[in-house]
Tab-separated table of C-alpha atoms and ligand atoms in Angstrom:
chain	number	residue	atom	x	y	z
A	1483	MET	CA	0.000	0.000	0.000
A	1484	PHE	CA	2.709	2.391	1.092
A	1485	ALA	CA	4.731	1.608	-1.996
A	1486	ALA	CA	1.778	2.427	-4.167
A	1487	TYR	CA	1.393	5.800	-2.514
A	1488	LEU	CA	5.042	6.455	-2.905
A	1489	SER	CA	5.051	5.668	-6.573
A	1490	ILE	CA	2.187	8.048	-7.123
A	1491	LEU	CA	4.067	10.755	-5.267
A	1492	ILE	CA	7.308	10.249	-7.107
A	1493	TYR	CA	6.004	9.568	-10.562
A	1494	MET	CA	3.354	11.266	-12.588
A	1495	GLY	CA	-0.273	11.038	-11.664
A	1496	ASN	CA	-2.526	8.701	-13.574
A	1497	GLU	CA	-3.935	11.419	-15.728
A	1498	GLU	CA	-0.552	12.786	-16.728
A	1499	LEU	CA	0.836	9.362	-17.347
A	1500	TRP	CA	-2.036	8.399	-19.611
A	1501	LYS	CA	-1.693	11.688	-21.414
A	1502	ALA	CA	1.906	10.782	-22.139
A	1503	VAL	CA	0.773	7.479	-23.561
A	1504	LEU	CA	-1.839	9.178	-25.713
A	1505	THR	CA	0.656	11.686	-27.013
A	1506	GLU	CA	3.106	9.002	-28.054
A	1507	MET	CA	0.445	6.790	-29.552
A	1508	GLU	CA	-0.949	9.704	-31.494
A	1509	LEU	CA	2.443	10.248	-33.036
A	1510	SER	CA	2.797	6.651	-34.073
A	1511	LEU	CA	-0.649	6.105	-35.564
A	1512	THR	CA	-2.793	7.568	-38.275
A	1513	ARG	CA	-5.356	9.996	-36.972
A	1514	ALA	CA	-8.262	7.693	-37.715
A	1515	ASN	CA	-6.591	4.785	-36.010
A	1516	TYR	CA	-5.673	6.834	-33.036
A	1517	THR	CA	-9.231	8.111	-32.655
A	1518	THR	CA	-10.649	4.651	-33.129
A	1519	TRP	CA	-8.616	2.961	-30.471
A	1520	PHE	CA	-7.723	5.642	-27.982
A	1521	LYS	CA	-10.547	8.126	-27.803
A	1522	GLY	CA	-12.489	7.729	-24.587
A	1523	THR	CA	-9.762	5.798	-22.777
A	1524	THR	CA	-8.660	6.853	-19.306
A	1525	MET	CA	-6.297	5.564	-16.710
A	1526	LEU	CA	-8.303	4.785	-13.610
A	1527	SER	CA	-5.777	3.608	-11.104
A	1528	ASN	CA	-2.330	2.325	-10.423
A	1529	ASN	CA	-2.376	-0.243	-7.725
A	1530	ASN	CA	1.098	-1.443	-6.828
A	1531	GLY	CA	2.179	-1.301	-10.421
A	1532	ALA	CA	-1.008	-2.830	-11.810
A	1533	VAL	CA	-2.547	-0.157	-13.944
A	1534	LEU	CA	-6.235	-0.161	-14.761
A	1535	VAL	CA	-7.351	1.560	-17.938
A	1536	SER	CA	-10.970	2.201	-18.744
A	1537	VAL	CA	-12.030	1.745	-22.356
A	1538	PRO	CA	-15.376	2.520	-23.968
A	1539	ASN	CA	-16.210	-0.945	-25.209
A	1540	MET	CA	-15.309	-4.538	-25.895
A	1541	PHE	CA	-13.867	-3.921	-29.266
A	1542	VAL	CA	-11.368	-1.345	-28.092
A	1543	LYS	CA	-10.507	-3.555	-25.139
A	1544	GLU	CA	-9.557	-6.443	-27.393
A	1545	TRP	CA	-7.514	-4.242	-29.676
A	1546	LEU	CA	-5.606	-2.575	-26.911
A	1547	GLU	CA	-4.939	-5.957	-25.336
A	1548	ASN	CA	-3.961	-7.705	-28.505
A	1549	LYS	CA	-2.374	-5.106	-30.696
A	1550	PHE	CA	-1.184	-2.205	-28.617
A	1551	ASN	CA	-0.523	-3.534	-25.179
A	1552	LYS	CA	3.189	-3.948	-25.644
A	1553	GLN	CA	3.649	-0.474	-27.048
A	1554	ILE	CA	1.543	1.066	-24.287
A	1555	PHE	CA	3.400	-0.882	-21.686
A	1556	LEU	CA	6.776	0.316	-22.979
A	1557	ILE	CA	5.615	3.910	-22.779
A	1558	VAL	CA	4.237	3.756	-19.247
A	1559	HIS	CA	7.185	1.751	-18.144
A	1560	LYS	CA	9.505	4.424	-19.434
A	1561	PHE	CA	7.802	6.992	-17.242
A	1562	ASN	CA	7.206	4.718	-14.312
A	1563	PRO	CA	9.413	1.605	-14.104
A	1564	ASP	CA	7.316	0.271	-11.227
A	1565	ILE	CA	4.471	-0.562	-13.535
A	1566	ARG	CA	4.254	-4.274	-14.142
A	1567	GLU	CA	1.025	-4.768	-15.979
A	1568	ILE	CA	-1.856	-3.014	-17.634
A	1569	LYS	CA	-5.429	-4.187	-17.524
A	1570	TYR	CA	-8.297	-2.833	-19.518
A	1571	ILE	CA	-11.845	-2.714	-18.341
A	1572	ILE	CA	-14.932	-1.667	-20.134
A	1573	GLY	CA	-16.409	1.126	-18.180
A	1574	ASN	CA	-17.791	4.527	-18.408
A	1575	ALA	CA	-15.098	6.658	-16.898
A	1576	ARG	CA	-17.196	9.743	-17.362
A	1577	PRO	CA	-20.767	8.711	-16.693
A	1578	GLU	CA	-23.647	10.752	-17.991
A	1579	ALA	CA	-24.489	13.868	-16.056
A	1580	THR	CA	-27.490	12.341	-14.339
A	1581	LEU	CA	-25.393	9.583	-12.940
A	1582	ALA	CA	-22.444	11.853	-12.303
A	1583	LYS	CA	-20.559	10.611	-9.365
A	1584	LYS	CA	-16.852	10.923	-9.337
A	1585	ASP	CA	-16.043	7.443	-8.212
A	1586	PHE	CA	-18.558	5.707	-10.361
A	1587	VAL	CA	-16.147	3.179	-11.737
A	1588	GLN	CA	-14.851	2.211	-8.360
A	1589	PHE	CA	-18.301	0.952	-7.617
A	1590	MET	CA	-18.124	-1.385	-10.535
A	1591	PRO	CA	-18.971	-4.808	-9.196
A	1592	GLU	CA	-16.086	-7.138	-8.618
A	1593	GLN	CA	-17.043	-9.292	-11.553
A	1594	THR	CA	-16.374	-6.485	-13.984
A	1595	LEU	CA	-13.109	-5.540	-12.446
A	1596	ARG	CA	-11.981	-9.105	-12.468
A	1597	ASP	CA	-12.740	-9.521	-16.101
A	1598	GLY	CA	-9.448	-10.356	-17.722
A	1599	SER	CA	-7.477	-10.203	-14.534
A	1600	ASP	CA	-5.439	-13.113	-13.343
A	1601	THR	CA	-6.315	-13.233	-9.678
A	1602	ASN	CA	-8.069	-16.578	-9.703
A	1603	VAL	CA	-6.367	-18.208	-12.586
A	1604	ASN	CA	-4.900	-21.598	-11.853
A	1605	LYS	CA	-1.129	-21.408	-12.159
A	1606	SER	CA	-0.547	-24.739	-13.816
A	1607	THR	CA	-3.517	-24.904	-16.173
A	1608	ASN	CA	-4.004	-21.198	-16.784
A	1609	LEU	CA	-7.741	-21.810	-16.390
A	1610	ASN	CA	-10.077	-19.411	-14.669
A	1611	PRO	CA	-12.405	-21.377	-12.374
A	1612	ARG	CA	-15.189	-18.853	-12.829
A	1613	TYR	CA	-16.070	-20.392	-16.183
A	1614	THR	CA	-18.149	-23.533	-15.793
A	1615	PHE	CA	-20.793	-25.393	-17.760
A	1616	ASP	CA	-23.198	-24.726	-14.900
A	1617	SER	CA	-22.946	-21.006	-15.392
A	1618	PHE	CA	-23.317	-21.288	-19.157
A	1619	VAL	CA	-26.806	-20.763	-20.516
A	1620	VAL	CA	-27.550	-23.001	-23.479
A	1621	GLY	CA	-29.683	-21.736	-26.337
A	1622	PRO	CA	-30.140	-22.439	-30.030
A	1623	ASN	CA	-27.169	-20.173	-30.792
A	1624	ASN	CA	-24.642	-22.217	-28.886
A	1625	GLU	CA	-26.106	-25.653	-28.245
A	1626	LEU	CA	-24.011	-27.459	-30.826
A	1627	ALA	CA	-20.802	-25.917	-29.509
A	1628	GLN	CA	-21.786	-26.596	-25.914
A	1629	ALA	CA	-22.743	-30.203	-26.649
A	1630	ALA	CA	-19.447	-30.801	-28.447
A	1631	CYS	CA	-17.523	-29.406	-25.484
A	1632	VAL	CA	-19.422	-31.551	-23.010
A	1633	ALA	CA	-18.926	-34.626	-25.193
A	1634	ILE	CA	-15.181	-34.056	-25.228
A	1635	THR	CA	-14.997	-34.083	-21.453
A	1636	LYS	CA	-16.325	-37.649	-21.569
A	1637	LYS	CA	-14.022	-38.944	-24.292
A	1638	LEU	CA	-10.754	-37.140	-24.698
A	1639	GLY	CA	-8.799	-37.071	-27.909
A	1640	SER	CA	-10.799	-39.361	-30.122
A	1641	LEU	CA	-14.278	-37.930	-30.546
A	1642	TYR	CA	-13.806	-34.453	-31.928
A	1643	ASN	CA	-10.206	-33.611	-32.503
A	1644	PRO	CA	-9.522	-30.829	-32.843
A	1645	LEU	CA	-12.688	-29.131	-31.735
A	1646	PHE	CA	-12.828	-25.714	-33.341
A	1647	LEU	CA	-15.330	-23.150	-32.022
A	1648	TYR	CA	-15.897	-19.955	-33.908
A	1649	GLY	CA	-18.125	-16.917	-33.590
A	1650	GLY	CA	-18.131	-13.156	-33.041
A	1651	VAL	CA	-16.695	-11.423	-30.001
A	1652	GLY	CA	-18.362	-11.654	-26.642
A	1653	LEU	CA	-20.530	-14.630	-27.490
A	1654	GLY	CA	-19.146	-17.183	-25.066
A	1655	LYS	CA	-16.270	-18.954	-26.826
A	1656	THR	CA	-13.749	-18.391	-24.079
A	1657	HIS	CA	-16.353	-19.339	-21.508
A	1658	LEU	CA	-16.952	-22.676	-23.239
A	1659	LEU	CA	-13.276	-23.381	-23.751
A	1660	GLU	CA	-12.414	-22.721	-20.149
A	1661	ALA	CA	-15.475	-24.577	-18.865
A	1662	THR	CA	-14.365	-27.605	-20.850
A	1663	GLY	CA	-10.905	-27.439	-19.329
A	1664	ASN	CA	-12.320	-27.011	-15.845
A	1665	ALA	CA	-14.721	-29.922	-16.319
A	1666	ILE	CA	-11.903	-32.183	-17.485
A	1667	ILE	CA	-9.867	-31.317	-14.411
A	1668	ALA	CA	-12.898	-31.843	-12.167
A	1669	SER	CA	-13.556	-35.262	-13.698
A	1670	GLY	CA	-10.126	-36.371	-12.584
A	1671	MET	CA	-9.286	-37.760	-16.025
A	1672	THR	CA	-6.124	-35.724	-16.245
A	1673	SER	CA	-4.634	-32.627	-14.758
A	1674	LYS	CA	-2.379	-31.994	-17.719
A	1675	VAL	CA	-4.671	-29.407	-19.236
A	1676	PHE	CA	-3.420	-26.095	-20.496
A	1677	TYR	CA	-5.298	-23.022	-21.700
A	1678	ILE	CA	-3.610	-20.189	-23.566
A	1679	SER	CA	-4.593	-17.466	-25.991
A	1680	ALA	CA	-2.924	-17.627	-29.387
A	1681	GLU	CA	-1.617	-14.131	-28.733
A	1682	ARG	CA	0.173	-15.251	-25.579
A	1683	LEU	CA	1.372	-18.412	-27.252
A	1684	THR	CA	2.832	-16.311	-30.036
A	1685	ALA	CA	4.633	-14.159	-27.505
A	1686	GLU	CA	6.041	-17.284	-25.825
A	1687	ILE	CA	7.236	-18.662	-29.114
A	1688	VAL	CA	8.866	-15.399	-30.160
A	1689	GLU	CA	10.545	-15.189	-26.772
A	1690	SER	CA	11.816	-18.738	-27.197
A	1691	PHE	CA	13.393	-17.805	-30.534
A	1692	LYS	CA	15.250	-15.024	-28.803
A	1693	ASN	CA	16.402	-17.205	-25.935
A	1694	LYS	CA	17.021	-20.245	-28.100
A	1695	THR	CA	14.631	-22.276	-25.963
A	1696	THR	CA	12.195	-23.325	-28.650
A	1697	GLU	CA	12.940	-27.012	-28.119
A	1698	ALA	CA	12.197	-26.744	-24.404
A	1699	LEU	CA	8.987	-24.904	-25.177
A	1700	LYS	CA	7.890	-27.627	-27.571
A	1701	GLN	CA	8.702	-30.291	-25.014
A	1702	ARG	CA	6.582	-28.519	-22.426
A	1703	TYR	CA	3.621	-28.387	-24.807
A	1704	HIS	CA	4.109	-32.000	-25.788
A	1705	GLY	CA	3.484	-32.896	-22.167
A	1706	TYR	CA	-0.155	-31.799	-22.144
A	1707	ASP	CA	-3.105	-34.147	-22.535
A	1708	VAL	CA	-5.427	-31.286	-23.391
A	1709	LEU	CA	-4.285	-28.118	-25.112
A	1710	ILE	CA	-6.740	-25.254	-25.449
A	1711	VAL	CA	-5.769	-22.348	-27.677
A	1712	ASP	CA	-8.112	-19.366	-27.741
A	1713	ASP	CA	-8.497	-16.852	-30.565
A	1714	VAL	CA	-6.293	-18.591	-33.105
A	1715	GLN	CA	-7.103	-15.927	-35.684
A	1716	ALA	CA	-4.189	-14.134	-34.007
A	1717	LEU	CA	-1.827	-16.565	-35.714
A	1718	SER	CA	-2.703	-14.914	-38.992
A	1719	GLY	CA	0.395	-13.828	-40.859
A	1720	ARG	CA	2.828	-15.092	-38.265
A	1721	THR	CA	4.635	-17.707	-40.252
A	1722	SER	CA	7.298	-18.786	-37.806
A	1723	THR	CA	4.778	-19.044	-34.977
A	1724	GLN	CA	2.569	-21.127	-37.212
A	1725	ASP	CA	5.484	-23.479	-37.901
A	1726	ILE	CA	6.041	-24.151	-34.221
A	1727	PHE	CA	2.341	-24.405	-33.529
A	1728	PHE	CA	1.979	-26.848	-36.387
A	1729	ALA	CA	4.727	-29.005	-34.899
A	1730	ILE	CA	3.115	-28.965	-31.450
A	1731	PHE	CA	-0.285	-29.670	-32.942
A	1732	ASN	CA	0.965	-32.684	-34.913
A	1733	GLU	CA	2.833	-34.153	-32.017
A	1734	LEU	CA	-0.207	-33.959	-29.707
A	1735	TYR	CA	-2.678	-34.989	-32.359
A	1736	GLY	CA	-0.560	-37.965	-33.323
A	1737	ARG	CA	-0.789	-39.252	-29.772
A	1738	ASN	CA	-4.560	-38.652	-29.543
A	1739	LYS	CA	-4.202	-35.725	-27.206
A	1740	GLN	CA	-7.195	-33.415	-27.187
A	1741	ILE	CA	-6.879	-30.038	-28.888
A	1742	ILE	CA	-9.526	-27.361	-28.560
A	1743	LEU	CA	-9.389	-24.124	-30.513
A	1744	SER	CA	-11.452	-21.006	-30.922
A	1745	SER	CA	-11.487	-18.159	-33.380
A	1746	ASP	CA	-13.621	-15.174	-34.225
A	1747	ARG	CA	-14.111	-16.666	-37.689
A	1748	PRO	CA	-14.055	-20.102	-39.313
A	1749	PRO	CA	-10.671	-21.459	-40.457
A	1750	SER	CA	-11.539	-20.735	-44.073
A	1751	ALA	CA	-11.813	-17.032	-43.256
A	1752	ILE	CA	-8.541	-16.642	-41.378
A	1753	VAL	CA	-6.291	-14.779	-43.750
A	1754	SER	CA	-2.612	-15.668	-44.000
A	1755	LEU	CA	-3.025	-19.004	-42.351
A	1756	GLU	CA	-0.860	-21.704	-43.855
A	1757	GLU	CA	-2.872	-24.222	-45.797
A	1758	ARG	CA	-1.575	-27.177	-43.799
A	1759	LEU	CA	-2.722	-25.550	-40.554
A	1760	ARG	CA	-6.067	-24.582	-42.013
A	1761	SER	CA	-6.709	-28.126	-43.129
A	1762	ARG	CA	-5.737	-29.426	-39.675
A	1763	PHE	CA	-8.204	-26.991	-38.096
A	1764	GLU	CA	-10.918	-28.120	-40.430
A	1765	GLY	CA	-10.089	-31.775	-39.943
A	1766	GLY	CA	-11.962	-32.197	-36.684
A	1767	MET	CA	-15.242	-30.724	-35.572
A	1768	LEU	CA	-16.280	-27.153	-36.379
A	1769	ALA	CA	-19.018	-25.605	-34.281
A	1770	ASP	CA	-20.201	-22.045	-34.433
A	1771	VAL	CA	-21.412	-19.855	-31.620
A	1772	GLY	CA	-23.965	-17.371	-32.864
A	1773	ILE	CA	-25.856	-14.399	-31.548
A	1774	PRO	CA	-28.370	-15.456	-28.897
A	1775	GLU	CA	-32.051	-14.855	-29.426
A	1776	TYR	CA	-34.182	-12.863	-27.056
A	1777	GLU	CA	-35.134	-15.767	-24.746
A	1778	THR	CA	-31.519	-16.809	-24.373
A	1779	ARG	CA	-30.426	-13.246	-23.668
A	1780	LEU	CA	-33.076	-12.986	-21.003
A	1781	ALA	CA	-32.038	-16.319	-19.482
A	1782	ILE	CA	-28.398	-15.187	-19.432
A	1783	LEU	CA	-29.342	-11.958	-17.692
A	1784	LYS	CA	-31.281	-13.891	-15.099
A	1785	ALA	CA	-28.402	-16.270	-14.535
A	1786	LYS	CA	-25.948	-13.401	-14.108
A	1787	MET	CA	-28.308	-11.661	-11.702
A	1788	LYS	CA	-28.493	-14.764	-9.617
A	1789	GLU	CA	-24.701	-15.070	-9.627
A	1790	LYS	CA	-24.454	-11.530	-8.368
A	1791	SER	CA	-27.411	-11.868	-5.969
A	1792	PHE	CA	-29.174	-8.949	-7.532
A	1793	ILE	CA	-32.849	-8.501	-8.245
A	1794	LEU	CA	-34.438	-6.591	-11.072
A	1795	ASP	CA	-38.016	-6.488	-12.321
A	1796	GLU	CA	-39.129	-8.251	-15.512
A	1797	GLU	CA	-39.764	-5.024	-17.369
A	1798	SER	CA	-36.234	-3.803	-16.856
A	1799	LEU	CA	-34.732	-7.154	-17.743
A	1800	SER	CA	-36.792	-7.288	-20.855
A	1801	TYR	CA	-35.664	-3.774	-21.747
A	1802	ILE	CA	-32.012	-4.767	-21.512
A	1803	ALA	CA	-32.480	-8.047	-23.370
A	1804	THR	CA	-34.400	-6.300	-26.131
A	1805	ASN	CA	-31.890	-3.547	-26.630
A	1806	ILE	CA	-28.566	-5.272	-26.274
A	1807	GLN	CA	-28.456	-8.038	-28.803
A	1808	LYS	CA	-25.116	-8.740	-30.273
A	1809	ASN	CA	-22.664	-9.245	-27.509
A	1810	ILE	CA	-23.104	-11.028	-24.214
A	1811	ARG	CA	-20.215	-9.221	-22.661
A	1812	GLU	CA	-22.104	-5.998	-23.324
A	1813	LEU	CA	-25.223	-7.537	-21.890
A	1814	GLU	CA	-23.288	-8.353	-18.765
A	1815	GLY	CA	-21.699	-4.909	-18.819
A	1816	ALA	CA	-25.138	-3.327	-18.902
A	1817	LEU	CA	-26.239	-5.365	-15.930
A	1818	ASN	CA	-23.075	-4.425	-14.064
A	1819	LYS	CA	-23.733	-0.805	-14.768
A	1820	ILE	CA	-27.178	-1.103	-13.273
A	1821	ILE	CA	-25.836	-2.891	-10.243
A	1822	ALA	CA	-23.281	-0.114	-9.847
A	1823	PHE	CA	-26.107	2.402	-10.063
A	1824	SER	CA	-28.024	0.653	-7.349
A	1825	GLN	CA	-24.962	0.583	-5.131
A	1826	ILE	CA	-24.208	4.244	-5.615
A	1827	TYR	CA	-27.755	5.424	-5.041
A	1828	ASN	CA	-28.618	2.618	-2.722
A	1829	LYS	CA	-31.830	1.690	-4.497
A	1830	ILE	CA	-33.039	-0.449	-7.370
A	1831	PRO	CA	-33.254	1.815	-10.420
A	1832	THR	CA	-36.623	2.466	-12.012
A	1833	PRO	CA	-37.162	1.472	-15.653
A	1834	LYS	CA	-36.665	5.102	-16.595
A	1835	GLU	CA	-33.362	5.304	-14.785
A	1836	ILE	CA	-32.305	2.109	-16.481
A	1837	LYS	CA	-32.949	3.615	-19.862
A	1838	GLN	CA	-30.851	6.565	-18.870
A	1839	ALA	CA	-28.065	4.452	-17.497
A	1840	LEU	CA	-27.873	2.354	-20.627
A	1841	SER	CA	-28.178	5.168	-23.098
A	1842	THR	CA	-24.539	4.842	-24.087
A	1843	TYR	CA	-25.152	1.286	-25.199
A	1844	ILE	CA	-28.471	1.898	-26.778
A	1845	ASN	CA	-28.966	5.368	-28.156
A	1846	ALA	CA	-26.021	5.413	-30.474
A	1847	PRO	CA	-27.390	7.901	-32.984
A	1848	TYR	CA	-27.647	6.513	-36.473
A	1849	ARG	CA	-25.180	8.073	-38.827
A	1850	LYS	CA	-24.324	6.943	-42.264
A	1851	PRO	CA	-20.739	5.769	-42.593
A	1852	THR	CA	-18.530	7.401	-45.200
A	1853	THR	CA	-17.054	5.644	-48.219
A	1854	GLN	CA	-13.655	5.954	-46.612
A	1855	MET	CA	-14.815	4.260	-43.423
A	1856	VAL	CA	-16.210	1.311	-45.320
A	1857	ILE	CA	-13.149	0.842	-47.496
A	1858	LYS	CA	-10.808	1.225	-44.570
A	1859	SER	CA	-12.726	-1.285	-42.461
A	1860	VAL	CA	-12.843	-3.886	-45.210
A	1861	ALA	CA	-9.111	-3.475	-45.821
A	1862	GLU	CA	-8.410	-3.727	-42.122
A	1863	PHE	CA	-10.471	-6.874	-41.791
A	1864	PHE	CA	-8.683	-8.613	-44.647
A	1865	HIS	CA	-5.254	-7.240	-43.758
A	1866	ILE	CA	-4.768	-5.624	-47.144
A	1867	PRO	CA	-3.851	-2.052	-48.032
A	1868	THR	CA	-6.831	0.147	-48.948
A	1869	THR	CA	-5.138	0.929	-52.237
A	1870	ASP	CA	-5.662	-2.688	-53.289
A	1871	LEU	CA	-9.386	-2.105	-53.104
A	1872	ILE	CA	-9.310	1.227	-54.841
A	1873	LYS	CA	-6.835	0.380	-57.569
A	1874	ARG	CA	-7.607	-1.536	-60.690
A	1875	SER	CA	-5.826	-4.615	-59.464
A	1876	ARG	CA	-7.010	-8.030	-60.546
A	1877	ARG	CA	-5.129	-9.938	-57.887
A	1878	LYS	CA	-7.183	-12.896	-56.842
A	1879	GLU	CA	-6.928	-12.129	-53.113
A	1880	VAL	CA	-8.563	-8.742	-53.501
A	1881	VAL	CA	-11.489	-9.785	-55.650
A	1882	ARG	CA	-13.613	-10.940	-52.786
A	1883	PRO	CA	-12.798	-8.136	-50.344
A	1884	ARG	CA	-13.587	-5.696	-53.141
A	1885	GLN	CA	-16.935	-7.348	-53.776
A	1886	ILE	CA	-17.730	-7.120	-50.100
A	1887	ALA	CA	-16.730	-3.470	-50.064
A	1888	MET	CA	-19.056	-2.879	-53.017
A	1889	TYR	CA	-21.887	-4.594	-51.232
A	1890	LEU	CA	-21.346	-2.607	-48.048
A	1891	LEU	CA	-21.094	0.680	-49.914
A	1892	ARG	CA	-24.439	-0.138	-51.463
A	1893	GLU	CA	-26.129	-1.322	-48.276
A	1894	GLU	CA	-24.625	0.978	-45.694
A	1895	VAL	CA	-23.718	4.134	-47.578
A	1896	ARG	CA	-26.464	3.843	-50.191
A	1897	HIS	CA	-24.224	4.818	-53.067
A	1898	SER	CA	-25.448	4.242	-56.605
A	1899	PHE	CA	-23.925	1.342	-58.540
A	1900	PRO	CA	-21.988	3.576	-60.965
A	1901	GLU	CA	-20.669	5.629	-58.054
A	1902	ILE	CA	-19.417	2.486	-56.360
A	1903	GLY	CA	-17.793	1.317	-59.567
A	1904	LEU	CA	-15.991	4.596	-59.829
A	1905	LYS	CA	-14.712	4.459	-56.277
A	1906	LEU	CA	-13.518	0.872	-56.440
A	1907	GLY	CA	-11.171	0.386	-59.327
A	1908	GLY	CA	-13.202	2.003	-62.064
A	1909	ARG	CA	-15.534	-0.946	-62.619
A	1910	ASP	CA	-18.661	-0.509	-64.619
A	1911	HIS	CA	-21.985	-0.632	-62.889
A	1912	SER	CA	-22.923	-4.126	-64.071
A	1913	THR	CA	-19.869	-5.563	-62.305
A	1914	VAL	CA	-20.974	-3.799	-59.140
A	1915	ILE	CA	-24.529	-5.078	-59.411
A	1916	HIS	CA	-23.243	-8.582	-59.918
A	1917	ALA	CA	-20.947	-8.315	-56.879
A	1918	CYS	CA	-23.702	-6.928	-54.653
A	1919	MET	CA	-26.118	-9.670	-55.630
A	1920	LYS	CA	-23.534	-12.347	-55.120
A	1921	ILE	CA	-22.516	-11.179	-51.664
A	1922	LYS	CA	-26.098	-10.592	-50.605
A	1923	GLU	CA	-26.957	-14.121	-51.596
A	1924	GLU	CA	-23.965	-15.518	-49.791
A	1925	GLU	CA	-24.799	-13.506	-46.717
A	1926	LEU	CA	-28.145	-15.255	-46.639
A	1927	ASN	CA	-26.890	-18.750	-47.278
A	1928	ASN	CA	-23.384	-18.949	-45.983
A	1929	ASP	CA	-22.503	-18.743	-42.305
A	1930	THR	CA	-18.941	-17.702	-42.942
A	1931	MET	CA	-19.999	-14.820	-45.105
A	1932	ARG	CA	-22.607	-13.734	-42.594
A	1933	GLN	CA	-20.006	-13.738	-39.831
A	1934	GLU	CA	-17.534	-11.802	-41.936
A	1935	ILE	CA	-20.034	-9.146	-42.899
A	1936	HIS	CA	-21.102	-8.885	-39.309
A	1937	MET	CA	-17.555	-8.382	-38.125
A	1938	ILE	CA	-16.751	-5.824	-40.779
A	1939	LYS	CA	-19.871	-3.900	-39.861
A	1940	GLU	CA	-18.721	-4.004	-36.292
A	1941	ILE	CA	-15.446	-2.383	-37.318
A	1942	ILE	CA	-17.274	0.259	-39.337
A	1943	TYR	CA	-19.664	0.963	-36.534
A	1944	GLN	CA	-16.812	1.099	-34.077
A	1945	ASN	CA	-15.161	3.879	-36.050
A	1946	PHE	CA	-18.349	5.794	-35.567
A	1947	LYS	CA	-18.639	5.501	-31.884
A	1948	THR	CA	-15.197	6.879	-31.399
A	1949	MET	CA	-15.185	9.679	-33.939
B	970	ADP	P1	-15.832	-14.670	-26.508
B	970	ADP	O1	-14.676	-15.495	-26.044
B	970	ADP	O2	-16.684	-15.377	-27.497
B	970	ADP	O3	-15.431	-13.312	-26.974
B	970	ADP	P2	-16.606	-14.818	-23.738
B	970	ADP	O4	-16.586	-16.286	-23.550
B	970	ADP	O5	-15.492	-14.052	-23.166
B	970	ADP	O6	-16.794	-14.445	-25.271
B	970	ADP	O7	-17.990	-14.295	-23.182
B	970	ADP	C1	-18.207	-12.945	-22.791
B	970	ADP	C2	-18.944	-12.907	-21.476
B	970	ADP	O8	-20.258	-13.384	-21.662
B	970	ADP	C3	-18.311	-13.787	-20.422
B	970	ADP	O9	-18.393	-13.129	-19.194
B	970	ADP	C4	-19.161	-15.030	-20.420
B	970	ADP	O10	-19.198	-15.617	-19.135
B	970	ADP	C5	-20.518	-14.494	-20.820
B	970	ADP	N1	-21.307	-15.468	-21.574
B	970	ADP	C6	-21.241	-15.688	-22.900
B	970	ADP	N2	-22.122	-16.627	-23.271
B	970	ADP	C7	-22.762	-17.008	-22.152
B	970	ADP	C8	-23.804	-17.951	-21.886
B	970	ADP	N3	-24.365	-18.679	-22.856
B	970	ADP	N4	-24.215	-18.088	-20.608
B	970	ADP	C9	-23.665	-17.343	-19.638
B	970	ADP	N5	-22.695	-16.441	-19.819
B	970	ADP	C10	-22.241	-16.268	-21.060
B	971	MG	MG1	-12.675	-14.956	-26.022
């Protein structure tokens, strides 16, 4: 405690420190990128070198964690060498005027603050015990994935191997993965279970290259009976990591060890993934986790309320479940916000107050995205330069992204077909019409396409919220 005080006295305050980070990040990024990922972020606290940063939403949280954490860490560390780690939480650092209360975020229920933190994580398995099958609500959107996970816990290695779960952010993939690991441990079948995100695994592998310990790392991974790798889309484009991962995968697979993977998209949609790895991923069982329907959302809310011993009337629950549809983490976030409200004001909020409290989630004013935003988001999603979409290139890899961009410009920006043709490589309007029809049809009939479009829209929409 004393040390923490001291460090605050000696080093910059939180606000100043974060400002320093923002200044450096602003210099190293394009303006749009900077606004997208850093607007609305604040440093909340520094507790013995563990810094807590508030971010406006899920999407930003994942990006800061996955793409910018290292850079941010280096900056804060430069100013304050005592800082050991940075955590990001989704929270409204500056709540709306009606709820204005300086310490709002400190009242965030423990569950929120713990999100992503390591306090309870088992040291040897890396599993967080909070994720169980019991606390997972099953609905039509996730029943296949859930059933596959449960089945695995009864028959390791031979039934579905690998099991590959995919679906958009915040829909319960990590929960299922970790619940599976926890259930395996609880069954006593084996304790050699290990959970890791692909991002962390990549970092370990890169580190092992530096230290020339890659063999030792492989040996360690060969020792597991169950290996769970979360968010494998992060392997995209990392060739040397993929090589090592491929070797580990083959070794385990060859000895019937269970491998469980997740990704925000199906293997076929992970760009820059080596073919041999893609075919391995597709060689087992693929199960998607979709967006829950109203009843499931309501059931999840009720389950979370019970977990947190909180009571809310049906009308309010229904209001939340109706208005927050696409992301369960947001659904949970909304509930947490309401619980925080009730703790601050010491009363259960009325339906009206709930509407007010959730206005940031719900009343995002509708604005039409610009052409630039659409093109940029599509390029970002497919990891290609925007110029590839705009130029008259016929490279095979850009054909599809360009068709999707055409479709989105039509649907979201409402451009005319000739206009779209002009903006994307000087195509004539019949090419554009053809592309739009094709993608629209695929969106209806093809899960992968639906997921992709959904995720790209999320990126587009995200740019909005932060501009
Ligand atoms: P993903 O890994 O797909 O991004 P998570 O597994 O992290 O999503 O889920 C986000 C949050 O929503 C977690 O707190 C998780 O416990 C919760 N959650 C998701 N799906 C369910 C469900 N079906 N029942 C209960 N909680 C869920
Ligand atoms: Mg996850």
